[in-house]
Amino acid sequence: MDDDICPKFVVLRTYLPDNSGESSSGFFEDSNSLNKYCPNKNCNTDLDKITAGFLWLLEQYCSISQKENYDESNINLFFLYIISWLSYKLNQNSKHNFTTINDFYTKHVNDNHKYNNFINDASKFKNLKETIDKKKDFLDINIYDMAKFYDSFKFLCSMHGNVAMGNYDEKLSNNAIHFFNKYTDINDYYNVEGTPHSQILSALLTDYNKLKTNCASKITNPKKFPSLPTGRATKSFLRNSSIQISVIPMTFIFCALLIYLGIVYKRSSFDFRKRLQKLNLRIKKIKRKINH
């Protein structure tokens, strides 16, 4: 990360605050750079504004990546920061049915005449299609999961801002500790070998360690700039865990019904009613366990 990347998100947040209920300090309509990507230069919904913000960030990404002296690790972090921001904002918005950024970009942007301005501009950026194709693994991450990385990028950028302004005091150490806590949390869930999630964590780790090394001579208390964990995930994805919890009881119910049908076939009508009542009670008990 550097001073050419992080300030772009600071500016964007003046028009699109992280908290959806928070008032913006800038009027979206007053920004020609953002407004040009609104449908007919008029963003009527939050989703319109989020999309315009995303397209503006992509424009900035393409512009920087075309410079001869650009840093590949920085530009890679910039792209990951962009899609984590977009996921974070989409996660706040219920008026969409996209599960991945790739799904969002393909259906909502690329195939949508409302964003012809961007599609026309995109032809000027020689590397955009190549970037989208190369980073498909990241774009296919579930929006819910990708949003979890946003705070880590945000705190990392805050640390770079502290260093750029020569603030090596409590502000830097506080941001370092916040970053450490966020990183540790997502590392416990997402650092699974061979996944794009682990690649994002690796990129964050590398940039943090680089910043820490550069600040070593100016940090009075190393404990306020803690070392990040490198171990693999110890917890499974919450989203997947909830699926497993719900599938097992339903499978049990289905098997119970099959066993029951085999038994009652040979029983009298009296036995049928009696066993049916018992089975219904069992099913109700199982449902109560699932719901509590």
XYZ file of C-alpha atoms in Angstrom:
292
model
C 0.000 0.000 0.000
C 1.167 3.554 -0.525
C 0.097 7.194 -0.520
C -1.252 6.859 -4.049
C -3.768 4.171 -3.097
C -5.063 4.663 0.443
C -6.290 8.282 0.041
C -8.666 7.171 -2.713
C -10.716 5.220 -0.178
C -10.646 8.141 2.260
C -12.147 10.336 -0.460
C -14.710 7.720 -1.444
C -15.880 7.368 2.162
C -16.811 11.064 2.246
C -19.469 10.221 -0.350
C -20.166 6.629 0.681
C -19.579 6.196 4.448
C -18.829 2.705 5.757
C -21.886 2.889 7.995
C -24.916 2.885 5.704
C -26.874 4.945 8.243
C -24.177 7.614 8.524
C -24.585 10.945 6.723
C -22.030 11.642 4.004
C -19.906 14.771 4.241
C -19.950 15.188 0.457
C -22.838 15.211 -1.998
C -22.589 12.370 -4.505
C -24.036 14.548 -7.251
C -21.240 17.105 -6.792
C -18.534 14.628 -7.760
C -18.256 14.485 -11.533
C -15.794 11.588 -11.264
C -18.352 9.429 -9.440
C -21.514 10.795 -10.984
C -20.405 10.007 -14.532
C -20.818 6.315 -13.707
C -24.368 6.741 -12.421
C -27.166 5.621 -14.774
C -27.904 8.769 -16.815
C -25.641 10.611 -14.331
C -28.215 10.111 -11.606
C -27.746 7.570 -8.810
C -31.213 7.066 -7.341
C -30.466 4.081 -5.111
C -27.734 2.964 -2.731
C -26.887 0.145 -5.146
C -26.401 2.724 -7.922
C -23.997 4.670 -5.689
C -22.092 1.555 -4.613
C -21.727 0.507 -8.257
C -20.508 3.966 -9.279
C -17.966 3.928 -6.445
C -16.724 0.506 -7.533
C -16.374 1.587 -11.174
C -14.498 4.725 -10.133
C -12.079 2.607 -8.090
C -11.575 0.276 -11.063
C -10.769 3.314 -13.184
C -8.149 4.386 -10.618
C -6.728 0.861 -10.552
C -6.350 0.743 -14.335
C -4.808 4.192 -14.419
C -2.141 3.314 -11.821
C -1.380 -0.113 -13.285
C -0.568 1.456 -16.656
C 2.276 3.496 -15.185
C 5.715 2.190 -16.100
C 7.066 2.280 -12.550
C 4.092 0.806 -10.705
C 4.723 -1.625 -7.844
C 3.037 -4.966 -8.599
C 2.532 -5.890 -4.930
C 0.910 -2.504 -4.263
C -1.393 -2.712 -7.263
C -2.386 -6.257 -6.262
C -3.297 -5.043 -2.757
C -5.234 -2.174 -4.318
C -7.385 -4.598 -6.329
C -8.031 -6.789 -3.285
C -8.935 -3.704 -1.246
C -11.396 -2.675 -3.980
C -13.272 -5.971 -4.008
C -13.279 -6.199 -0.207
C -14.785 -2.682 -0.057
C -17.405 -3.601 -2.667
C -18.269 -6.820 -0.807
C -18.555 -4.882 2.457
C -20.981 -2.387 0.902
C -23.012 -5.037 -0.935
C -23.260 -6.997 2.297
C -25.075 -3.998 3.797
C -27.510 -3.831 0.890
C -30.323 -6.365 0.680
C -31.619 -5.215 -2.717
C -29.452 -7.499 -4.806
C -29.177 -11.239 -5.385
C -25.477 -11.574 -6.181
C -23.332 -14.079 -4.322
C -19.921 -13.215 -5.818
C -18.215 -10.132 -7.284
C -17.873 -11.984 -10.581
C -21.638 -12.490 -10.624
C -22.164 -8.804 -9.787
C -19.727 -7.561 -12.438
C -20.985 -9.850 -15.209
C -24.731 -9.383 -14.717
C -24.994 -5.939 -13.147
C -22.208 -4.057 -14.955
C -20.915 -5.754 -18.086
C -24.311 -6.873 -19.414
C -26.215 -3.790 -18.271
C -26.811 -0.887 -20.673
C -27.080 1.463 -17.672
C -23.300 1.387 -17.350
C -22.372 1.969 -20.984
C -20.242 4.932 -19.910
C -17.975 2.601 -17.994
C -17.977 -0.095 -20.675
C -16.979 2.526 -23.259
C -14.258 3.921 -20.979
C -13.065 0.415 -20.177
C -11.999 -0.041 -23.799
C -9.302 2.561 -23.095
C -7.889 0.415 -20.281
C -5.969 -2.305 -22.059
C -5.455 -4.377 -18.946
C -8.981 -4.428 -17.460
C -10.277 -7.584 -19.161
C -6.942 -9.295 -18.545
C -7.121 -8.318 -14.865
C -10.681 -9.623 -14.497
C -9.683 -12.931 -16.105
C -6.475 -13.329 -14.064
C -8.145 -12.559 -10.752
C -11.234 -14.691 -11.271
C -10.426 -16.825 -8.202
C -10.721 -13.732 -5.998
C -13.867 -12.553 -7.794
C -15.486 -15.935 -7.147
C -15.146 -15.619 -3.364
C -18.533 -15.327 -1.672
C -19.414 -11.671 -0.982
C -20.153 -12.476 2.664
C -16.668 -13.948 3.118
C -14.817 -11.261 1.141
C -16.434 -8.519 3.247
C -14.658 -9.964 6.305
C -11.312 -8.751 4.930
C -12.333 -5.107 4.554
C -11.444 -3.915 8.059
C -7.949 -5.380 7.774
C -7.292 -3.407 4.598
C -8.744 -0.289 6.187
C -6.532 -0.483 9.295
C -3.473 -1.291 7.180
C -4.109 1.847 5.135
C -4.540 3.871 8.333
C -1.108 2.671 9.454
C 0.440 3.753 6.155
C -1.233 7.122 6.643
C 0.242 7.423 10.148
C 3.734 6.693 8.834
C 3.365 9.111 5.910
C 2.491 11.885 8.378
C 5.292 10.926 10.771
C 2.901 9.768 13.501
C 4.756 6.946 15.245
C 2.908 7.436 18.519
C -0.275 5.895 19.934
C -2.203 6.378 16.687
C 0.091 4.006 14.826
C 0.246 1.443 17.638
C -3.555 1.521 18.074
C -4.085 0.893 14.365
C -1.466 -1.889 14.489
C -3.286 -3.595 17.360
C -6.668 -3.206 15.621
C -5.171 -4.694 12.463
C -3.627 -7.555 14.458
C -7.001 -8.405 16.036
C -8.863 -8.335 12.717
C -6.178 -10.316 10.914
C -6.002 -12.955 13.654
C -9.762 -13.436 13.518
C -9.976 -13.969 9.755
C -6.791 -16.055 9.776
C -8.475 -18.510 12.156
C -11.258 -19.063 9.631
C -9.820 -18.460 6.174
C -6.149 -19.450 6.142
C -6.793 -22.712 4.315
C -3.935 -23.854 2.075
C -4.547 -23.571 -1.650
C -7.462 -21.131 -1.396
C -7.632 -17.516 -2.648
C -8.474 -16.514 0.937
C -5.015 -17.640 2.077
C -3.439 -15.628 -0.757
C -5.182 -12.472 0.490
C -3.954 -13.147 4.015
C -0.435 -13.658 2.680
C -0.554 -10.316 0.830
C -1.734 -8.534 3.987
C 0.950 -10.263 6.071
C 3.718 -9.287 3.639
C 2.708 -5.628 3.524
C 2.328 -5.414 7.313
C 5.755 -6.976 7.925
C 7.322 -4.647 5.368
C 5.795 -1.641 7.118
C 6.874 -2.972 10.512
C 10.476 -3.379 9.320
C 10.550 0.138 7.900
C 9.297 1.534 11.217
C 11.509 -0.602 13.478
C 13.977 2.167 14.320
C 11.210 4.575 15.294
C 9.051 2.257 17.410
C 9.865 2.504 21.115
C 7.757 -0.476 22.184
C 7.794 -3.463 19.754
C 4.874 -5.056 21.637
C 2.656 -2.325 20.223
C 3.483 -3.619 16.751
C 2.709 -7.342 17.313
C 3.784 -10.168 15.021
C 0.989 -11.729 13.007
C 0.035 -15.416 13.250
C 1.086 -17.623 10.346
C -0.678 -20.850 11.349
C -3.442 -22.401 9.303
C -7.144 -22.024 10.071
C -8.376 -23.706 13.249
C -12.074 -23.042 12.602
C -14.276 -23.875 9.634
C -16.267 -21.263 7.723
C -19.314 -20.261 9.786
C -21.436 -20.276 6.644
C -20.514 -23.877 5.842
C -20.855 -24.978 9.463
C -24.448 -23.787 9.628
C -25.231 -25.848 6.536
C -23.762 -29.006 8.085
C -25.694 -28.495 11.315
C -29.000 -28.225 9.483
C -28.408 -31.086 7.007
C -27.662 -33.794 9.587
C -30.943 -33.499 11.542
C -32.993 -33.379 8.315
C -31.252 -36.552 7.096
C -32.090 -38.199 10.405
C -35.753 -37.221 10.057
C -35.895 -38.660 6.529
C -34.326 -41.964 7.632
C -36.706 -42.147 10.568
C -39.661 -41.816 8.211
C -38.375 -44.620 5.956
C -37.886 -46.939 8.931
C -41.317 -46.049 10.190
C -42.985 -46.833 6.837
C -41.311 -50.246 6.751
C -42.599 -51.066 10.212
C -46.175 -49.848 9.900
C -46.701 -51.793 6.705
C -47.035 -54.940 8.829
C -49.013 -53.410 11.674
C -52.700 -52.948 12.339
C -54.460 -49.605 12.001
C -54.353 -49.259 15.811
C -50.592 -49.696 15.832
C -50.344 -47.294 12.915
C -52.100 -44.453 14.793
C -50.132 -45.162 17.964
C -46.751 -45.205 16.236
C -47.626 -42.164 14.120
C -48.273 -40.154 17.284
C -44.935 -41.235 18.741
C -43.083 -40.400 15.527
C -44.694 -36.961 15.349
C -43.561 -36.303 18.905
C -40.009 -37.341 18.011
C -39.980 -35.108 14.932
C -41.236 -32.165 16.991
C -38.469 -32.748 19.535
C -35.824 -32.840 16.782
C -37.176 -29.623 15.257
C -37.076 -27.946 18.658
C -33.395 -28.961 19.007
C -32.592 -27.518 15.564
C -34.294 -24.231 16.390
C -32.602 -23.774 19.771
